[in-house]
Coordinates of C-alpha atoms in Angstrom, one line a residue:
X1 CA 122.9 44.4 72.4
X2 CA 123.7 47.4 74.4
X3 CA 123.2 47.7 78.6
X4 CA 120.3 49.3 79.9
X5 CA 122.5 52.0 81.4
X6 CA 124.0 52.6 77.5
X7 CA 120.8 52.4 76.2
X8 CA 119.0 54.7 78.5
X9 CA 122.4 57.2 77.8
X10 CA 121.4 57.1 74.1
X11 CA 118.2 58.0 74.1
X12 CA 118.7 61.0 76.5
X13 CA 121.3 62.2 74.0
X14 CA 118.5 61.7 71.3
X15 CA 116.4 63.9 73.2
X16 CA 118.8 66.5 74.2
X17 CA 120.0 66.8 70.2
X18 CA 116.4 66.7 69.0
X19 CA 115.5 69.6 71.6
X20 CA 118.1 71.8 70.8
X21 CA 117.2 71.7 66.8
X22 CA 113.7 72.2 67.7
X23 CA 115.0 75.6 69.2
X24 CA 116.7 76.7 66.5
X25 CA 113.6 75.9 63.9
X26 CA 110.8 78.6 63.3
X27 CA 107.7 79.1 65.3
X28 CA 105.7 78.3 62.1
X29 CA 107.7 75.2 60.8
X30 CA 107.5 74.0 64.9
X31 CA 103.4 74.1 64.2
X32 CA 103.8 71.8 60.9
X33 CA 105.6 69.5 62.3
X34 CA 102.9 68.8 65.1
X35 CA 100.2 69.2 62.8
X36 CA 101.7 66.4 60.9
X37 CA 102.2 64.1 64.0
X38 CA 99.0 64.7 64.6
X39 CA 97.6 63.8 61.8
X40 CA 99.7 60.6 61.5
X41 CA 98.4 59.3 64.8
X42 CA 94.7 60.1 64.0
X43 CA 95.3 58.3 60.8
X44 CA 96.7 55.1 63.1
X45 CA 93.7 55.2 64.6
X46 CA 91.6 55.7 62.2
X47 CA 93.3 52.7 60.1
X48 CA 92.1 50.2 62.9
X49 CA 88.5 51.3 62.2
X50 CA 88.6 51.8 58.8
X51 CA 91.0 48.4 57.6
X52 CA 89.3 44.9 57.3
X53 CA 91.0 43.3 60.5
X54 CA 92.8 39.8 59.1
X55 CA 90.9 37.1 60.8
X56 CA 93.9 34.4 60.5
X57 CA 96.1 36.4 62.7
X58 CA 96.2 35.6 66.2
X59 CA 96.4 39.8 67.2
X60 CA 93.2 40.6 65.6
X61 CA 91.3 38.5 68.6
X62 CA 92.6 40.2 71.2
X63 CA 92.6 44.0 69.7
X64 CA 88.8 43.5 68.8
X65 CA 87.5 43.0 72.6
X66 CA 90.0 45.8 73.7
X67 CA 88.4 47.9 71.5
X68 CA 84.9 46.7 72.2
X69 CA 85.5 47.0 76.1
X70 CA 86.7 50.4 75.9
X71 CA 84.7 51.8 73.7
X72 CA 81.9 50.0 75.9
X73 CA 83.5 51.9 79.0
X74 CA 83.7 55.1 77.7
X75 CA 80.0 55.3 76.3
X76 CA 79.2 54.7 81.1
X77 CA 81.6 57.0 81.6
X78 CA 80.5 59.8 80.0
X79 CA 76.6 58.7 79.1
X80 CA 75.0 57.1 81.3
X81 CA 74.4 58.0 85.0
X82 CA 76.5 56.6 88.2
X83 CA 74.0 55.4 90.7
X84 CA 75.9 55.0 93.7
X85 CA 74.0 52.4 95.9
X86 CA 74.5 51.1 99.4
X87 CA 73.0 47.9 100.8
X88 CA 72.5 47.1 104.3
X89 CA 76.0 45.8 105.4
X90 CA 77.9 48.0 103.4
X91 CA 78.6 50.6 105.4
X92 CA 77.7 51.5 108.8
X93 CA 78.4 48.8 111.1
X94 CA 81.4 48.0 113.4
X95 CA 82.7 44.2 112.9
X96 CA 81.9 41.6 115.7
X97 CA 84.2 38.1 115.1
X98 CA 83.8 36.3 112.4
X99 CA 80.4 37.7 111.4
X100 CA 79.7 39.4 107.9
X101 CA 78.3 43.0 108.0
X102 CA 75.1 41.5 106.4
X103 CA 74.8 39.5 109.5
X104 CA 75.7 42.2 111.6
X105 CA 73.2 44.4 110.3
X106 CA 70.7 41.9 110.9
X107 CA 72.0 41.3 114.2
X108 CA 71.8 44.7 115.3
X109 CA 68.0 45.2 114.1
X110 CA 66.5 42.2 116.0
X111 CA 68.5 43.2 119.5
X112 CA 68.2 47.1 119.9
X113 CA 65.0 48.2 121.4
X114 CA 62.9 49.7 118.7
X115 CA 60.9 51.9 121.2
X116 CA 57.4 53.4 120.7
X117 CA 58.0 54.1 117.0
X118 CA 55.3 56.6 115.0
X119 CA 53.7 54.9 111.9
X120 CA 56.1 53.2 109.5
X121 CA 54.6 55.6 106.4
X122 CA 53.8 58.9 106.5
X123 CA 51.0 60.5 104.2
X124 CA 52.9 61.9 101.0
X125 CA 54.7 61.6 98.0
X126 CA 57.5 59.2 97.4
X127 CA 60.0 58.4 94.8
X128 CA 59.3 55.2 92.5
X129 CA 62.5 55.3 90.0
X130 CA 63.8 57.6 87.8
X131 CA 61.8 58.6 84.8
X132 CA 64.8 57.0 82.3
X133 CA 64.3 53.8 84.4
X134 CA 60.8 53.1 82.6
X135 CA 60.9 53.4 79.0
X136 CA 57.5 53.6 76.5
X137 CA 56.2 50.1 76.5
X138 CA 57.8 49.1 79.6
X139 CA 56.9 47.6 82.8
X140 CA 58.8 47.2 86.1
X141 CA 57.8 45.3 89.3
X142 CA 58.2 47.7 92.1
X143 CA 58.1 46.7 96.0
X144 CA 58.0 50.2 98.5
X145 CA 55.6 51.0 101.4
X146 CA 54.2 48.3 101.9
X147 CA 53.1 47.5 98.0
X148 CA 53.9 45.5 95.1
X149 CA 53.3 47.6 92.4
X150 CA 53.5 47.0 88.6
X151 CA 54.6 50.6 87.4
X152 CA 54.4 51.3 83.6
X153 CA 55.2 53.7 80.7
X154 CA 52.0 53.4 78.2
X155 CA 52.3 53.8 74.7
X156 CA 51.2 57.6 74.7
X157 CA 54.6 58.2 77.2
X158 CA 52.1 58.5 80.9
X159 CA 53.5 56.9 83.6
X160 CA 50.7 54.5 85.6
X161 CA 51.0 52.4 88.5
X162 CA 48.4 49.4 89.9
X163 CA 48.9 46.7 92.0
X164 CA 51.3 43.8 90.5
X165 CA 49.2 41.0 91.1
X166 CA 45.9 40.2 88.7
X167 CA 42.8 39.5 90.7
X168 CA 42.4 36.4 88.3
X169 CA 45.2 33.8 88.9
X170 CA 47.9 35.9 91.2
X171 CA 50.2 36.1 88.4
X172 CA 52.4 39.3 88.5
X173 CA 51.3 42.0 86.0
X174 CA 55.1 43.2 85.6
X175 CA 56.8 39.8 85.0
X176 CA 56.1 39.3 81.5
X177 CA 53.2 41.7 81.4
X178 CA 52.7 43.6 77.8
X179 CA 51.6 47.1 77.2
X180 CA 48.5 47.6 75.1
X181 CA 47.5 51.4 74.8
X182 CA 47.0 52.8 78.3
X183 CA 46.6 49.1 79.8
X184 CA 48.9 46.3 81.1
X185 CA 47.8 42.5 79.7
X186 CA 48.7 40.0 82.4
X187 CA 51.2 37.4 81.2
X188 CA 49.0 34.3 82.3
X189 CA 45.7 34.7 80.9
X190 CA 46.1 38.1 78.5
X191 CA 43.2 39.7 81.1
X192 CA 44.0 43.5 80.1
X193 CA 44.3 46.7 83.2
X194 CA 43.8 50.2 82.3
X195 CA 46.6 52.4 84.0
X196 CA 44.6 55.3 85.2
X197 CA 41.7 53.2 87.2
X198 CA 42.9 49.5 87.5
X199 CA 39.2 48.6 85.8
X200 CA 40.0 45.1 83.4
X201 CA 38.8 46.1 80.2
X202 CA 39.1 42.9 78.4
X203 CA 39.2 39.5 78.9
X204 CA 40.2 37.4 75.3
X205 CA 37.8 33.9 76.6
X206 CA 34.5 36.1 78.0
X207 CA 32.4 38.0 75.8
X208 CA 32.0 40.2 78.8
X209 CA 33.6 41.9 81.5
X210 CA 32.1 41.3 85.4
X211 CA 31.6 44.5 87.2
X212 CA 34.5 44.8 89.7
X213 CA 36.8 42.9 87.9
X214 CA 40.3 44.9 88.5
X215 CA 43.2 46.2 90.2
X216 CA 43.6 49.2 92.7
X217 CA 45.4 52.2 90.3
X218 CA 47.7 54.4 92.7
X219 CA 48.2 58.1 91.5
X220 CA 51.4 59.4 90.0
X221 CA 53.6 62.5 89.1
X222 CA 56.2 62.4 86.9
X223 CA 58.1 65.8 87.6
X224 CA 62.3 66.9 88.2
X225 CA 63.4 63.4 86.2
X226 CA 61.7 61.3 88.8
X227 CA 58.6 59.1 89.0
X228 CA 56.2 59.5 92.5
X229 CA 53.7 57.5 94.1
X230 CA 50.7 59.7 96.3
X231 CA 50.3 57.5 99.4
X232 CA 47.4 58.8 102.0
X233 CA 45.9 56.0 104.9
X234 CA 42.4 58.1 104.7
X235 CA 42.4 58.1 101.1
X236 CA 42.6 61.7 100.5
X237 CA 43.4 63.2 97.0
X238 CA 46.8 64.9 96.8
X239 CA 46.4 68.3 98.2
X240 CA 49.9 69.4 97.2
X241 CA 52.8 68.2 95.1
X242 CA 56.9 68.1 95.1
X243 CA 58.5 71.7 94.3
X244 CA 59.3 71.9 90.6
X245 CA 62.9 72.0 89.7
X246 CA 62.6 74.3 86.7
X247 CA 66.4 73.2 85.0
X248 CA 65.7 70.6 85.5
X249 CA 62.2 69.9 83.6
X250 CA 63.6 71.8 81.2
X251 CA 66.8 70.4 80.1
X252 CA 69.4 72.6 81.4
X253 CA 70.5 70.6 84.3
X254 CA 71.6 66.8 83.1
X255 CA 71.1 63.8 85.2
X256 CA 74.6 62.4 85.7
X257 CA 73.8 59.9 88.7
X258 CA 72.7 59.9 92.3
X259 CA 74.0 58.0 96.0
X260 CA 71.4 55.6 97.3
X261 CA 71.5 54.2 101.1
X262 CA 69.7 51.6 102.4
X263 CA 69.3 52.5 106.0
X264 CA 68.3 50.9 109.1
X265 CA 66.5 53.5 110.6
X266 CA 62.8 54.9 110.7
X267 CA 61.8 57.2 107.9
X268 CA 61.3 60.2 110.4
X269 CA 64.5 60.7 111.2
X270 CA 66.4 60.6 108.2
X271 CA 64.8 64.6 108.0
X272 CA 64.8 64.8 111.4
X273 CA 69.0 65.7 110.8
X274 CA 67.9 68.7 109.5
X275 CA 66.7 70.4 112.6
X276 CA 69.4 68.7 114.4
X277 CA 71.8 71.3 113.8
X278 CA 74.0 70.5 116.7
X279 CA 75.0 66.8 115.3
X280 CA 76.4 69.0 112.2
X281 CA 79.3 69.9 114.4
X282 CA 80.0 66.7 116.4
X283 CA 79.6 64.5 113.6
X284 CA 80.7 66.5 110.7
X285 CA 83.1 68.5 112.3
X286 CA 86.2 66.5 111.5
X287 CA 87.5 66.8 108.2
X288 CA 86.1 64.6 105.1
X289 CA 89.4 62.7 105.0
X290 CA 89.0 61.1 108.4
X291 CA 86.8 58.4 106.8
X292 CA 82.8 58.0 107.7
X293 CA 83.7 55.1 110.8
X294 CA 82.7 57.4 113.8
X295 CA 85.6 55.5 116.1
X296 CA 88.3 56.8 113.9
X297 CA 87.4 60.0 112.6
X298 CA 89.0 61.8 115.8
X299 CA 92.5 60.7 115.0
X300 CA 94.7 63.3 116.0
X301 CA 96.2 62.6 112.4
X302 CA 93.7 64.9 111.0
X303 CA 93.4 67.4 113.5
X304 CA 94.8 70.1 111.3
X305 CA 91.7 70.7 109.8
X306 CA 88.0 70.5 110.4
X307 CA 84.9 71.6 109.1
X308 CA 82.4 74.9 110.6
X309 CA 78.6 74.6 110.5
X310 CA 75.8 76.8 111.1
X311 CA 72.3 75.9 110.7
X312 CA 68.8 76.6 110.8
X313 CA 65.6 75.2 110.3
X314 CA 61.7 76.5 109.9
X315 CA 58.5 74.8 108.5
X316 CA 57.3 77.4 106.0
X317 CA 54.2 79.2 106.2
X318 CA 50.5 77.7 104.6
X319 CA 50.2 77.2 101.8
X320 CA 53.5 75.5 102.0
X321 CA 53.4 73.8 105.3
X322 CA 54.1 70.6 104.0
X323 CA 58.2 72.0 103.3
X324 CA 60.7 72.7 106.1
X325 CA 63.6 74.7 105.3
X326 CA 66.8 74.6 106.3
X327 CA 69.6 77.3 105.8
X328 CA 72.9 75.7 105.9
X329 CA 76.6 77.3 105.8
X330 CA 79.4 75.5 105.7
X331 CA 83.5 76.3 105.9
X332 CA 87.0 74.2 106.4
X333 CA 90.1 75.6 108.7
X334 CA 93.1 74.6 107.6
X335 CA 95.8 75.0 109.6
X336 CA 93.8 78.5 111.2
X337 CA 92.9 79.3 107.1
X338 CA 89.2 79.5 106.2
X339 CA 88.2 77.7 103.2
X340 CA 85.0 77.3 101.8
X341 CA 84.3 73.7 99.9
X342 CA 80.8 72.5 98.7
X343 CA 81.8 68.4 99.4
X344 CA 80.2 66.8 102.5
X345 CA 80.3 63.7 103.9
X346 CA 76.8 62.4 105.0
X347 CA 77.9 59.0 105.3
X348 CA 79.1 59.1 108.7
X349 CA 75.1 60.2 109.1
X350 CA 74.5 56.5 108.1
X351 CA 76.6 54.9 111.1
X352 CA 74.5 56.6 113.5
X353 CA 71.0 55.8 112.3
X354 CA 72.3 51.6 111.5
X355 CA 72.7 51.7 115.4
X356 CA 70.7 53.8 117.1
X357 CA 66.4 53.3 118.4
X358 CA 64.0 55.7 118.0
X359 CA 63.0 57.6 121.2
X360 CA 59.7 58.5 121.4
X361 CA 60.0 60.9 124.5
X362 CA 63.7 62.0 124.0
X363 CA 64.7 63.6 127.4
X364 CA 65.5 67.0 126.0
X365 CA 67.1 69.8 127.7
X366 CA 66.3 73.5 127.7
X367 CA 68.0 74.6 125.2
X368 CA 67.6 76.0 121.6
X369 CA 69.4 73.0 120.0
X370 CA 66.9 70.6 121.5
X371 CA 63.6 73.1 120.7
X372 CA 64.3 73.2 117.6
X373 CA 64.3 69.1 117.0
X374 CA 60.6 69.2 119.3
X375 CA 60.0 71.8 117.0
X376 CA 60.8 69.3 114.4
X377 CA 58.8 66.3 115.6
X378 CA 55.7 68.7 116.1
X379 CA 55.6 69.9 112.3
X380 CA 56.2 66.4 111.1
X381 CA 52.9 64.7 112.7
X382 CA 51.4 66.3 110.5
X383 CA 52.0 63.7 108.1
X384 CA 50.5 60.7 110.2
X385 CA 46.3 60.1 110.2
X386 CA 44.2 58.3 112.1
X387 CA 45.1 55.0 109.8
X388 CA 48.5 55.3 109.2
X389 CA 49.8 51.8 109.2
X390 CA 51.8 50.8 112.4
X391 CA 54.6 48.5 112.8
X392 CA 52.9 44.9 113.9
X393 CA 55.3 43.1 116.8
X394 CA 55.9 39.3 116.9
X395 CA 57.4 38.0 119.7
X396 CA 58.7 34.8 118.9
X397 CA 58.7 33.3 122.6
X398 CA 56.3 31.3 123.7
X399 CA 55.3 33.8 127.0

């Protein structure tokens, strides 16, 4: 038995001997000889697919899962699409004690000063799930403004959503519930809800249906790989509809995955950012590497670099008044150099919004910066009705 030292002296003689033939060999023979190692490993490999494994040997039961589990690994890695989600917790918050962030966050909800907020839902669209998410034949309960929904793929591929409870016993539609044709059959009592009006169009124990007997059918669009739900407190049809993202619809553009935040904030000013162009420059000025915790991101460690904004924002003209645009540009100095990257860190977005109340008369100065958030605020209202739902305080003193 040699010393690791002789050993390792050996094998770098090896190397050294077997490099200087390989120098002195033709081009052509130099391409056989990889061909054939090549082919010997793919042949390896193949053998472990290909050979009945020998179910008394102890190796066989540990090479199987390891083949399973990567195999298994490789088909999420390259197939199916990373949803990136953040709950309320994860990111964010700044530590207190002994606390967890989950009771942190709830902390930090109940104690702020919510202010004189605008209704908690704006009239719109909003996104259900992706269309992948519900497949033919399938039903999913989901809870969003407000609603419990039971959302469903019929049998002829149309997507339909009602309410998830059935007027008869309270069961829900979408635990258990089975698609029939265009209709959901309620898991209790097999009472059967067509997709496009809610109307019960069956019930197996009555030879008839009563008049009224349903559930309230919401409208939805199924457009750019997504699933939407038309919400309006009057009750108004859906006078417009999410911009088409032609690649998308039509296959060029693959759905590989998505970043999801659940955010402590009201719904208005999650857009609001947009026509807050100064923020772009105190909060995303520092580079990406700095980390998204707002106390840290001004370490002089990173100073040699830093991100450049400029923005600008404008509701577009009728008939598209219901789309603001905003014209972004974007560039990193390093070390006095002007780069220009594409990746952006919005996370440090989310630290702000976890912590911050919503100021219904912000004291604004006179200045373009601020305008163009008033200017932002005005074009939004548009949104709200007379009935929009408002956020119902309880105090839980006994004043």
């Amino acid at each position: 038995m040699l010393p690791c030292g002789k050993r390792l002296l050996i094998i770098i003689a090896v190397s050294a001997s077997m490099t200087e033939k390989l120098l002195k060999v033709p081009l052509f023979q130099v391409g056989e000889l990889w061909l054939k190692s090549a082919s010997d490993i793919i042949g390896r490999i193949l053998s472990i697919f290909t050979t009945v494994p020998d179910f008394y040997a102890v190796s066989t039961y540990i090479v199987i899962p390891l083949v399973l589990v990567s195999v298994y690994y490789l088909y999420v890695l390259f197939f199916v699409p990373l949803n990136r989600i953040r709950i309320l917790g994860d990111i964010g918050y700044i530590e207190e004690g002994k606390f967890s962030m989950k009771e942190i966050a709830n902390s930090v909800r109940k104690r702020r000063l919510v202010g004189d907020i605008p209704p908690v839902y704006p009239n719109g669209w909003f996104g259900v799930v992706e269309s992948f998410q519900i497949k033919k034949g399938e039903a999913k309960n989901i809870s969003m403004i407000g609603l419990n929904l039971a959302v469903f793929r019929a049998e002829d591929g149309h997507i339909h959503a009602i309410d998830a409870y059935c007027p008869h016993m309270g069961a829900n539609l979408a635990a258990g519930g089975r698609v029939v044709g265009n209709c959901l059959e309620c898991p209790f009592h097999g009472w059967l809800f067509r997709g496009h009006d809610g109307k019960c169009t069956k019930i197996p124990y009555a030879e008839k249906v009563p008049e009224g007997a349903g559930v309230k059918s919401y409208v939805t669009l199924e457009t750019n790989g997504w699933i939407y739900l038309w919400h309006h407190a009057e009750g108004i049809e859906p006078n417009w509809t999410p911009p088409a993202l032609d690649e998308v619809n039509n296959g060029n553009w693959t759905y590989r995955g998505r970043s999801e935040h659940y955010v402590n904030s009201h719904i208005e000013e999650i857009p609001e950012n947009g026509a807050d162009v100064y923020h772009l420059q105190q909060v995303h000025g520092p580079i990406m590497t700095a980390g998204i915790d707002l106390r840290y991101m001004w370490n002089q460690l990173w100073s040699f670099a830093n991100h450049q904004w400029t923005a600008s924002w404008e509701p577009c003209p009728a008939p598209d008044q219901h789309i603001g645009a905003l014209k972004l540009t974007h560039s990193m100095n390093i070390f006095g150099k002007r780069f220009s990257p594409i990746d952006l860190n919005v996370e440090r977005d989310v630290m702000i919004w976890n912590n911050k109340r919503y100021e219904a008369k912000p004291f604004f100065v006179k200045s373009k910066e601020d305008s163009l958030i008033n200017k932002h605020r005005r074009w939004y209202s548009q949104f709200y009705s007379e009935h929009s739902p408002r956020l119902n305080f309880q105090k839980d003193t006994l004043d």
